Coordinates of C-alpha atoms in Angstrom, one line a residue:
M1 CA -66.3 43.6 56.4
S2 CA -64.9 47.1 56.0
D3 CA -63.1 48.2 52.8
Y4 CA -60.0 49.2 54.6
N5 CA -59.2 45.5 55.2
I6 CA -59.4 44.7 51.4
P7 CA -56.1 44.9 49.5
D8 CA -55.6 47.1 46.5
L9 CA -56.8 45.1 43.5
T10 CA -56.4 47.8 40.8
F11 CA -53.9 48.0 38.0
P12 CA -51.9 51.3 38.2
V13 CA -49.6 50.3 35.3
V14 CA -52.5 50.4 32.8
K15 CA -53.3 53.6 31.0
Y16 CA -57.0 54.4 30.7
G17 CA -59.1 56.7 28.4
E18 CA -61.1 59.6 29.7
L19 CA -64.4 57.6 29.6
E20 CA -62.9 54.2 30.5
T21 CA -63.6 52.5 33.8
P22 CA -60.3 51.5 35.5
W23 CA -59.8 47.8 36.0
D24 CA -60.5 46.4 39.5
L25 CA -60.8 42.9 40.8
R26 CA -62.6 44.0 44.0
P27 CA -66.1 43.1 42.6
L28 CA -65.0 39.4 42.6
L29 CA -65.0 39.6 46.4
Y30 CA -68.8 40.2 46.6
C31 CA -71.6 37.9 45.7
G32 CA -73.1 39.3 42.5
G33 CA -70.2 41.7 41.9
A34 CA -68.8 39.8 38.9
G35 CA -72.1 39.9 37.1
S36 CA -72.8 43.6 37.7
K37 CA -72.1 46.3 35.1
V38 CA -68.4 47.3 35.1
N39 CA -69.2 51.0 35.2
L40 CA -71.7 50.7 38.1
V41 CA -70.2 48.1 40.4
A42 CA -67.9 50.5 42.2
Q43 CA -70.9 52.6 43.3
Q44 CA -72.9 49.5 44.3
I45 CA -70.0 48.4 46.5
A46 CA -69.7 51.9 48.0
K47 CA -73.4 52.0 48.8
D48 CA -73.3 48.5 50.4
L49 CA -75.8 47.2 47.7
L50 CA -73.7 44.0 47.3
G51 CA -73.4 43.3 51.0
V52 CA -70.0 42.7 52.5
A53 CA -66.9 41.1 51.0
I54 CA -66.5 37.3 51.4
N55 CA -63.5 36.6 53.6
D56 CA -62.7 33.3 52.0
R57 CA -62.3 34.9 48.6
I58 CA -59.7 37.5 49.5
P59 CA -56.6 35.2 49.3
L60 CA -57.7 33.7 46.0
V61 CA -58.6 37.1 44.4
Q62 CA -55.4 38.6 45.7
K63 CA -53.3 35.9 44.0
L64 CA -55.3 36.3 40.8
H65 CA -54.5 40.0 40.9
E66 CA -50.8 39.3 41.5
Y67 CA -50.7 37.0 38.5
I68 CA -52.4 39.4 36.0
N69 CA -50.6 42.5 37.3
G70 CA -47.2 40.7 37.2
K71 CA -47.8 39.9 33.5
L72 CA -48.6 43.5 32.8
V73 CA -45.5 44.8 34.7
S74 CA -43.3 42.4 32.8
G75 CA -44.5 43.7 29.5
G76 CA -47.4 41.4 28.9
S77 CA -50.2 42.3 26.4
R78 CA -53.0 44.6 27.6
G79 CA -55.4 42.7 25.5
S80 CA -54.5 39.4 27.1
A81 CA -55.0 40.9 30.6
S82 CA -58.4 42.3 29.6
T83 CA -59.4 38.9 28.3
S84 CA -58.2 37.2 31.5
I85 CA -60.3 39.6 33.7
R86 CA -63.4 39.1 31.5
R87 CA -63.1 35.3 31.7
L88 CA -62.6 35.4 35.5
R89 CA -65.7 37.6 35.8
E90 CA -67.7 35.0 33.8
F91 CA -66.4 32.2 36.1
F92 CA -67.1 34.1 39.3
S93 CA -70.5 35.2 38.1
W94 CA -71.5 31.6 37.4
A95 CA -70.3 30.6 40.9
D96 CA -72.4 33.4 42.5
M97 CA -75.5 32.2 40.6
T98 CA -75.0 28.6 41.6
G99 CA -73.9 29.2 45.1
K100 CA -70.5 27.5 44.6
L101 CA -67.7 28.2 47.1
M102 CA -64.8 30.3 45.8
S103 CA -61.6 30.0 47.8
L104 CA -58.0 28.7 47.3
E105 CA -59.2 25.3 48.7
S106 CA -62.4 25.0 46.7
V107 CA -61.7 26.8 43.4
E108 CA -60.4 23.6 41.7
G109 CA -63.6 21.7 42.1
T110 CA -65.7 24.8 41.3
Y111 CA -63.7 25.2 38.1
I112 CA -64.3 21.6 37.0
D113 CA -68.1 22.1 37.6
W114 CA -67.9 25.3 35.6
T115 CA -66.4 23.5 32.6
D116 CA -69.2 21.0 32.7
H117 CA -71.6 23.9 32.6
L118 CA -69.7 25.2 29.5
L119 CA -70.1 21.8 27.8
H120 CA -73.8 21.8 28.6
R121 CA -74.2 25.2 27.0
Q122 CA -72.3 24.1 24.0
R123 CA -73.8 20.7 23.4
V124 CA -77.4 21.0 24.8
D125 CA -78.3 24.7 24.9
G126 CA -76.3 25.5 21.8
D127 CA -75.8 29.2 22.8
I128 CA -71.9 29.0 22.7
S129 CA -69.6 27.3 20.2
E130 CA -67.1 24.6 20.9
I131 CA -64.2 26.9 20.4
H132 CA -65.7 29.5 22.8
A133 CA -66.1 26.9 25.5
Y134 CA -62.5 25.8 25.0
Q135 CA -61.0 29.3 25.0
S136 CA -62.9 30.2 28.2
A137 CA -61.8 27.1 30.0
V138 CA -58.2 27.6 28.8
A139 CA -58.0 31.3 29.9
V140 CA -59.1 30.6 33.4
A141 CA -57.1 27.3 33.8
K142 CA -53.9 29.1 32.7
I143 CA -54.3 31.5 35.6
L144 CA -55.4 29.0 38.2
D145 CA -52.5 26.6 37.3
S146 CA -50.1 29.3 38.3
V147 CA -52.0 30.6 41.3
L148 CA -52.4 27.0 42.8
E149 CA -48.9 26.0 41.7
L150 CA -50.2 22.9 40.0
K151 CA -47.8 20.5 38.3
T152 CA -50.6 19.0 36.3
G153 CA -52.8 21.5 34.5
L154 CA -56.5 21.8 35.5
L155 CA -57.7 21.5 31.9
V156 CA -56.7 17.8 31.7
K157 CA -59.0 17.1 34.6
T158 CA -62.0 18.4 32.7
R159 CA -64.0 16.9 29.8
I160 CA -63.2 19.9 27.6
R161 CA -60.7 19.2 24.8
C162 CA -59.2 21.3 22.0
P163 CA -61.5 21.3 18.9
S164 CA -59.9 19.5 16.0
H165 CA -58.8 22.0 13.3
I166 CA -59.2 20.2 10.0
K167 CA -58.1 22.4 7.2
S168 CA -60.2 22.2 4.1
I169 CA -58.7 22.2 0.7
I170 CA -59.5 25.5 -1.2
S171 CA -60.6 25.0 -4.8
P172 CA -58.8 26.9 -7.5
K173 CA -61.9 29.1 -8.0
A174 CA -62.2 29.9 -4.3
D175 CA -58.5 30.6 -4.1
K176 CA -58.7 32.9 -7.1
Q177 CA -61.7 34.7 -5.6
N178 CA -59.7 35.3 -2.3
I179 CA -56.8 36.8 -4.2
E180 CA -59.1 38.9 -6.3
A181 CA -60.9 40.3 -3.2
T182 CA -57.5 41.1 -1.6
F183 CA -56.3 42.9 -4.7
S184 CA -59.5 44.9 -5.0
F185 CA -59.2 45.9 -1.4
G186 CA -55.5 46.8 -1.8
H187 CA -56.3 48.9 -4.9
A188 CA -59.0 50.8 -2.9
L189 CA -56.5 51.5 -0.1
L190 CA -54.0 52.9 -2.6
D191 CA -56.6 55.1 -4.3
I192 CA -57.6 56.5 -0.9
T193 CA -54.0 57.3 0.2
E194 CA -53.2 58.9 -3.2
A195 CA -56.3 61.0 -3.1
L196 CA -56.0 62.3 0.4
S197 CA -53.0 64.7 0.2
T198 CA -52.5 67.4 2.7
E199 CA -54.0 70.0 0.3
V200 CA -57.1 67.9 -0.4
I201 CA -57.8 67.3 3.3
R202 CA -57.4 71.0 4.1
G203 CA -59.2 72.1 1.0
A204 CA -62.8 72.9 0.1
L205 CA -65.7 70.6 0.8
P206 CA -66.8 68.1 -0.4
V207 CA -63.6 66.1 -0.7
T208 CA -63.8 63.9 -3.8
I209 CA -62.1 60.5 -3.9
K210 CA -61.9 58.8 -7.3
F211 CA -61.2 55.1 -7.5
R212 CA -59.7 53.2 -10.4
T213 CA -62.9 51.2 -10.7
G214 CA -64.8 54.4 -11.8
H215 CA -66.5 54.9 -8.4
V216 CA -66.5 58.5 -7.1
I217 CA -67.2 59.1 -3.4
E218 CA -67.8 62.6 -1.9
E219 CA -67.1 63.2 1.8
W220 CA -68.8 66.2 3.5
L221 CA -67.5 65.6 7.0
K222 CA -70.7 65.6 9.0
L223 CA -72.3 68.1 6.7
K224 CA -75.2 67.3 4.3
P225 CA -74.9 68.1 0.6
T226 CA -76.1 71.7 -0.1
D227 CA -79.0 70.4 -2.2
K228 CA -80.3 68.4 0.7
V229 CA -80.3 71.2 3.3
Q230 CA -83.8 72.8 3.6
T231 CA -82.5 75.9 5.4
L232 CA -80.5 76.8 2.3
G233 CA -83.5 76.7 0.0
N234 CA -85.3 79.8 -1.3
A235 CA -88.5 78.7 0.5
V236 CA -87.1 79.7 3.9
K237 CA -86.8 83.2 5.3
P238 CA -83.7 85.1 4.3
S239 CA -82.7 85.6 7.9
V240 CA -82.9 81.8 8.5
R241 CA -80.9 81.1 5.3
R242 CA -78.2 83.7 6.3
V243 CA -77.7 82.0 9.7
A244 CA -77.5 78.6 8.0
I245 CA -74.9 79.8 5.5
K246 CA -72.9 81.5 8.2
K247 CA -72.7 78.3 10.3
R248 CA -71.9 76.2 7.3
T249 CA -69.2 78.6 6.1
R250 CA -67.7 78.6 9.6
W251 CA -67.5 74.8 9.6
E252 CA -66.1 74.5 6.0
S253 CA -63.4 77.2 6.7
D254 CA -62.2 75.3 9.7
T255 CA -59.5 73.0 8.3
S256 CA -58.1 71.9 11.7
V257 CA -57.9 68.4 13.0
R258 CA -61.2 69.1 14.9
T259 CA -63.2 69.0 11.7
R260 CA -60.9 67.1 9.3
H261 CA -60.0 64.2 11.6
P262 CA -62.3 61.7 9.7
L263 CA -60.3 62.1 6.5
I264 CA -57.0 62.0 8.5
N265 CA -58.0 58.8 10.1
L266 CA -59.2 57.3 6.8
R267 CA -55.7 57.8 5.3
I268 CA -53.9 56.6 8.4
E269 CA -56.1 53.4 8.6
S270 CA -55.4 52.8 4.9
E271 CA -51.7 53.3 5.4
M272 CA -51.6 51.0 8.4
L273 CA -53.4 48.2 6.5
I274 CA -51.0 48.6 3.5
F275 CA -48.1 48.5 6.0
I276 CA -49.3 45.3 7.6
A277 CA -49.8 43.7 4.2
Q278 CA -46.3 44.7 3.0
T279 CA -44.3 43.8 6.2
G280 CA -46.4 41.0 7.6
I281 CA -46.1 42.6 11.0
N282 CA -48.5 41.8 13.8
F283 CA -51.5 44.2 14.1
E284 CA -50.7 45.1 17.7
Q285 CA -47.1 45.7 16.9
A286 CA -47.9 47.9 13.9
H287 CA -50.3 50.0 16.0
A288 CA -47.7 50.4 18.8
L289 CA -44.8 51.4 16.5
K290 CA -43.2 54.7 17.5
M291 CA -42.1 57.3 15.0
S292 CA -38.3 57.1 14.6
K293 CA -35.5 57.2 12.0
F294 CA -35.6 54.7 9.2
R295 CA -32.9 53.4 7.0
Y296 CA -33.0 50.9 4.1
Q297 CA -30.8 48.0 3.0
S298 CA -31.0 45.7 0.0
Y299 CA -32.1 42.3 1.1
L300 CA -33.2 39.0 -0.3
D301 CA -33.1 39.8 -4.0
G302 CA -35.9 42.3 -4.6
Y303 CA -36.8 42.9 -1.0
Q304 CA -35.5 45.7 1.2
I305 CA -35.3 45.9 5.0
F306 CA -35.8 49.0 7.1
R307 CA -34.9 49.3 10.7
V308 CA -36.7 51.2 13.4
Y309 CA -34.3 52.6 16.0
K310 CA -35.6 52.4 19.5
G311 CA -34.7 55.0 22.1
R312 CA -32.3 54.6 25.0
R313 CA -30.1 52.3 22.9
S314 CA -32.5 49.4 23.3
G315 CA -31.8 48.1 19.8
E316 CA -33.6 48.0 16.5
V317 CA -36.4 46.1 14.9
A318 CA -36.2 44.9 11.3
F319 CA -39.0 44.4 8.8
E320 CA -38.9 43.1 5.3
I321 CA -40.8 45.0 2.6
F322 CA -41.1 44.9 -1.2
S323 CA -38.7 47.4 -2.8
Q324 CA -41.6 49.2 -4.5
Y325 CA -43.2 50.0 -1.2
R326 CA -40.3 52.1 0.0
E327 CA -41.4 55.1 -2.2
H328 CA -45.0 54.9 -1.0
F329 CA -43.9 54.6 2.7
E330 CA -41.6 57.7 2.3
R331 CA -44.5 59.7 0.8
Y332 CA -46.6 58.7 3.9
L333 CA -43.8 59.9 6.2
K334 CA -43.7 63.3 4.5
W335 CA -47.5 63.6 4.6
R336 CA -47.5 62.7 8.3
A337 CA -44.8 65.3 9.0
T338 CA -47.0 68.1 7.4
M339 CA -50.2 66.9 9.1
F340 CA -48.8 66.6 12.6
S341 CA -46.4 69.0 14.3
D342 CA -43.4 67.7 16.2
G343 CA -44.4 66.3 19.6
D344 CA -48.1 66.1 18.7
A345 CA -48.0 62.4 18.1
D346 CA -45.3 59.8 18.8
L347 CA -47.0 56.8 17.0
L348 CA -46.1 55.9 13.4
F349 CA -49.8 55.7 12.7
P350 CA -51.3 58.4 15.1
L351 CA -55.1 58.0 14.7
V352 CA -57.1 61.0 16.0
R353 CA -59.6 59.9 18.5
A354 CA -60.9 60.4 22.0
G355 CA -60.1 58.0 24.7
R356 CA -57.2 55.7 25.2
A357 CA -54.5 56.0 22.5
D358 CA -53.3 52.4 22.8
R359 CA -56.7 51.0 22.0
L360 CA -56.6 49.0 18.8
P361 CA -58.5 50.6 15.9
S362 CA -61.5 49.0 14.4
F363 CA -60.9 50.6 10.9
G364 CA -64.4 52.2 10.9
M365 CA -63.6 54.7 8.1
V366 CA -62.1 52.1 5.8
N367 CA -65.1 49.8 6.5
K368 CA -67.5 52.6 5.7
F369 CA -65.8 53.1 2.3
C370 CA -65.7 49.4 1.5
K371 CA -69.5 49.2 1.9
K372 CA -69.9 52.1 -0.4
L373 CA -67.6 50.5 -3.0
D374 CA -69.3 47.1 -2.5
I375 CA -66.0 45.3 -1.8
R376 CA -65.0 43.1 1.1
F377 CA -63.1 44.5 4.0
I378 CA -60.0 42.4 4.6
P379 CA -59.0 42.5 8.4
P380 CA -55.3 42.7 9.3
R381 CA -55.0 39.0 10.3
E382 CA -56.3 37.9 7.0
L383 CA -54.0 40.2 5.2
R384 CA -51.0 38.6 7.0
K385 CA -52.4 35.1 6.2
T386 CA -52.7 36.0 2.5
R387 CA -49.2 37.3 2.4
I388 CA -47.7 34.3 4.2
N389 CA -49.5 31.9 1.8
W390 CA -48.4 33.8 -1.3
L391 CA -44.8 33.9 -0.2
L392 CA -45.0 30.2 0.8
R393 CA -46.3 29.2 -2.6
R394 CA -43.8 31.4 -4.5
S395 CA -40.8 30.3 -2.5
Q396 CA -41.7 26.8 -1.4
D397 CA -39.5 27.5 1.5
I398 CA -41.2 27.0 4.9
E399 CA -38.1 27.9 6.9
M400 CA -37.6 31.3 5.2
T401 CA -41.3 32.2 5.3
A402 CA -41.6 31.4 9.0
E403 CA -38.4 33.4 9.8
M404 CA -39.7 36.4 7.8
H405 CA -42.9 36.5 9.8
A406 CA -41.4 35.7 13.2
H407 CA -43.1 32.3 13.6
S408 CA -41.9 28.8 14.2
Q409 CA -42.4 26.5 11.3
Q410 CA -45.0 24.5 13.3
T411 CA -47.0 27.6 14.0
L412 CA -46.9 28.7 10.4
I413 CA -48.1 25.3 9.1
R414 CA -50.7 24.8 11.9
I415 CA -52.3 28.2 11.9
Y416 CA -51.4 30.3 8.8
E417 CA -50.7 27.8 5.9
Q418 CA -53.8 27.3 3.8
P419 CA -54.0 24.1 1.7
S420 CA -54.5 24.7 -2.1
L421 CA -56.0 22.3 -4.5
Q422 CA -53.8 23.5 -7.4
V423 CA -50.6 23.3 -5.3
A424 CA -51.6 19.8 -4.1
M425 CA -52.1 18.5 -7.6
V426 CA -48.7 19.9 -8.7
E427 CA -47.0 18.4 -5.7
I428 CA -48.6 15.0 -6.4
S429 CA -47.5 15.1 -10.0
R430 CA -43.9 16.0 -9.1
F431 CA -43.9 13.2 -6.5
H432 CA -44.9 10.5 -9.0
A433 CA -42.6 11.8 -11.6
R434 CA -39.7 11.4 -9.2
T435 CA -40.6 8.1 -7.5
D436 CA -42.3 5.9 -10.2
P437 CA -39.8 4.9 -13.0
A438 CA -42.5 3.0 -14.9
I439 CA -44.3 6.2 -15.7
A440 CA -41.4 8.7 -16.0
S441 CA -43.2 10.7 -18.7
P442 CA -46.0 13.0 -17.6
G443 CA -48.7 10.8 -19.1
P444 CA -49.3 7.0 -19.0
G445 CA -46.8 4.9 -20.9
V446 CA -43.2 5.6 -21.7
C447 CA -41.4 8.1 -24.0
V448 CA -38.7 7.1 -26.5
Q449 CA -37.5 10.6 -27.3
A450 CA -37.7 13.9 -25.4
V451 CA -38.7 16.0 -28.4
P452 CA -42.6 16.3 -28.5
H453 CA -44.3 16.0 -31.8
I454 CA -48.1 15.7 -32.3
L455 CA -49.7 12.8 -34.3
L456 CA -50.7 13.6 -37.8
D457 CA -54.2 12.2 -37.3
A458 CA -54.8 13.9 -33.9
P459 CA -58.2 15.7 -33.7
P460 CA -58.2 19.5 -33.7
E461 CA -59.2 19.7 -30.0
A462 CA -56.3 17.4 -28.9
T463 CA -53.8 18.8 -26.4
N464 CA -50.4 19.6 -28.0
P465 CA -47.7 17.5 -26.5
D466 CA -45.2 19.5 -24.5
C467 CA -43.6 16.9 -22.1
I468 CA -45.6 18.6 -19.3
S469 CA -49.3 17.8 -19.8
P470 CA -50.3 14.2 -19.4
A471 CA -53.0 14.6 -21.9
G472 CA -50.5 15.8 -24.5
C473 CA -48.5 12.6 -24.2
L474 CA -51.3 10.5 -25.6
F475 CA -51.1 12.4 -28.9
C476 CA -47.3 12.4 -29.2
V477 CA -45.6 10.2 -31.8
H478 CA -43.0 9.2 -29.2
Q479 CA -45.5 7.8 -26.6
R480 CA -45.4 4.0 -26.2
D481 CA -47.8 1.7 -24.5
I482 CA -46.6 -0.9 -21.9
D483 CA -47.8 -4.4 -22.1
S484 CA -48.8 -4.9 -18.5
E485 CA -51.9 -5.2 -16.3
D486 CA -50.7 -2.2 -14.2
Y487 CA -50.5 0.0 -17.3
I488 CA -54.0 -0.8 -18.4
W489 CA -55.2 -0.1 -14.9
S490 CA -53.4 3.3 -15.1
L491 CA -55.1 4.0 -18.5
A492 CA -58.6 3.2 -17.1
S493 CA -58.0 5.4 -14.0
Y494 CA -56.7 8.3 -16.1
R495 CA -59.8 8.0 -18.3
Y496 CA -62.0 8.3 -15.2
L497 CA -60.1 11.4 -14.1
K498 CA -60.8 13.1 -17.5
V499 CA -64.5 12.1 -17.3
L500 CA -64.7 14.0 -14.0
E501 CA -63.0 16.9 -15.6
V502 CA -65.6 17.0 -18.4
T503 CA -68.5 16.7 -16.0
H504 CA -67.3 19.8 -14.1
Y505 CA -67.0 21.8 -17.3
R506 CA -69.8 24.4 -18.0
V507 CA -70.2 25.0 -21.7
P508 CA -70.4 28.7 -22.5
L509 CA -73.4 30.0 -24.4
N510 CA -73.1 29.7 -28.3
N511 CA -69.9 27.7 -27.9
H512 CA -70.0 24.2 -29.4
T513 CA -66.3 23.5 -29.3
P514 CA -65.6 20.1 -27.7
H515 CA -63.7 20.0 -24.4
P516 CA -60.1 18.8 -24.9
A517 CA -60.6 16.1 -22.3
E518 CA -63.1 14.4 -24.7
A519 CA -60.4 13.7 -27.2
V520 CA -58.3 12.1 -24.4
I521 CA -61.3 9.9 -23.3
N522 CA -61.8 8.7 -26.9
R523 CA -58.0 8.1 -27.3
I524 CA -57.9 6.0 -24.1
T525 CA -61.1 4.1 -25.0
A526 CA -59.6 3.1 -28.3
K527 CA -56.4 1.9 -26.6
L528 CA -58.3 -0.2 -24.1
K529 CA -60.4 -1.6 -26.9
Y530 CA -57.3 -2.6 -28.8
F531 CA -55.8 -4.3 -25.7
E532 CA -59.1 -6.1 -25.1
Q533 CA -59.3 -7.5 -28.6
S534 CA -55.6 -8.4 -29.0
S535 CA -55.6 -11.5 -26.6
E536 CA -57.6 -13.3 -24.0
V537 CA -55.0 -12.3 -21.2
R538 CA -55.1 -8.6 -22.1
A539 CA -59.0 -8.8 -22.2
L540 CA -58.9 -10.1 -18.6
W541 CA -56.6 -7.1 -17.7
V542 CA -59.0 -4.6 -19.3
R543 CA -62.1 -6.1 -17.5
E544 CA -60.2 -6.2 -14.2
A545 CA -59.1 -2.5 -14.6
V546 CA -62.6 -1.3 -15.5
T547 CA -64.0 -3.2 -12.5
R548 CA -61.5 -1.7 -10.2
V549 CA -62.3 1.8 -11.3
E550 CA -66.1 1.1 -10.9
E551 CA -65.3 0.0 -7.4
D552 CA -63.5 3.3 -6.7
N553 CA -60.1 1.5 -6.6
H554 CA -57.9 3.7 -8.7
H555 CA -54.3 3.5 -9.8
P556 CA -51.9 5.2 -7.4
R557 CA -50.6 7.4 -10.2
W558 CA -54.0 9.1 -10.5
E559 CA -55.6 8.4 -7.1
G560 CA -54.6 11.7 -5.6
F561 CA -55.9 13.7 -8.6
I562 CA -59.2 11.9 -8.6
R563 CA -59.8 12.5 -4.9
L564 CA -59.0 16.2 -5.3
M565 CA -61.3 16.4 -8.3
E566 CA -64.1 14.7 -6.4
M567 CA -63.5 17.0 -3.5
R568 CA -63.7 20.0 -5.8
R569 CA -67.1 18.9 -7.0
C570 CA -68.3 19.1 -3.3
L571 CA -67.0 22.6 -2.7

């Protein structure tokens, strides 16, 4: 079939880089076209190496093109369109290899067979993950559902199901390490931005960047240090050395963007990551922000809001920031104004690079410095997630946190919220304090006066009573036991919790101080012994309580804490 009968399947609305191959769905019409290299398939079609286009595929591919192009024209994401085309190529490539028919009438059955193939690769071959199989099936089903105008989605007709996302509790140690890594990364970004002023970037080489950790990194911008260049040594001919010095001097004296763009990009990448961490804005949105006028307004008790005015009276976009970030952001705007002339760049973060300007950066320069500093690179998505969880824990307000980050509450909880062992223990403690009148005090038993005072004969390592710590209650003169089987069960369960706490404790070298929990264990053991010896009925209560604990049946007051402590041991 001649090419003049084939409709235009390109995407004129998409902007391409100088070396980028324009998108075209025409290869999907040829057997083997979807599996060919993107940059070579057009030549293969022109030279008739793929044969003729398959007539039955033209209506299907034309509708696929209309769907993707329609999304782009209406403002859809370029990244989503790219993903859709890539998944369709995988789908058509499998159909070509297996000889499956691809037409409007047969594509539904072929799609179901393809999802079975994905399941086989995941469960038998093991070369793809469960989430990869699901995402591939969803991407193609979303398009086919619209193209075929199906009321019931294709995915429900397959055996592929959404993987269950069970969030694991993060232990206090892991949570602390995550925050420490984020702070170390943030400090490094700040050190880079403060070091790379306009004068430094356009100054003499090497450019030296000093970090608060004591590390010092020299950047030679594609040049080798002078002591490592053989042509500058005394062993070479003077004429060779003069030529080498002349070339090197010419490069060092050129302070334009052509030679200094790595340093410019390093600061812009750092500024963009700081901006994302401060505002919680989406990565793609931050990259696409245009340079405009900004104004500030006090907001939310310590936060400020700045607004980006869009052209043609299309409105404004608001972002919340910490008040301390305003000064840093204004310094960046001044630096940007001196580094780029008016009209040279319209983006707020104008990275200097060849190819398509709207391509998302990979933060190669920041990654390079992170490896030199031996710190972990924190990607934009994780920065946003850390910020959201920090705000959520500080405010305990899901509605406000979701609104600040332009998410629904369901999305924030399902995707971004990260469970914390420490927060869970606090919430469980508060719940029992509010709902169980029999144990209104923090610890087991009741309190006869809300002024804590430690027992005179309390051991030195005992916890001081403060009406907050359950362990302190046991050494308070105002604590009273309850003559009931339930109370004895509570005591036995609490003793088991403190035993777990001691087993997790690692004694520092040359430190023989007893763990405070040991005093609590001894105090509870003495109380249980007293109850056991006081009467036959109470002895039965004690034996029953101890048996329950041994059978992993703990008092509801301490059940949650015990489970969390046992989970912590497994992490």
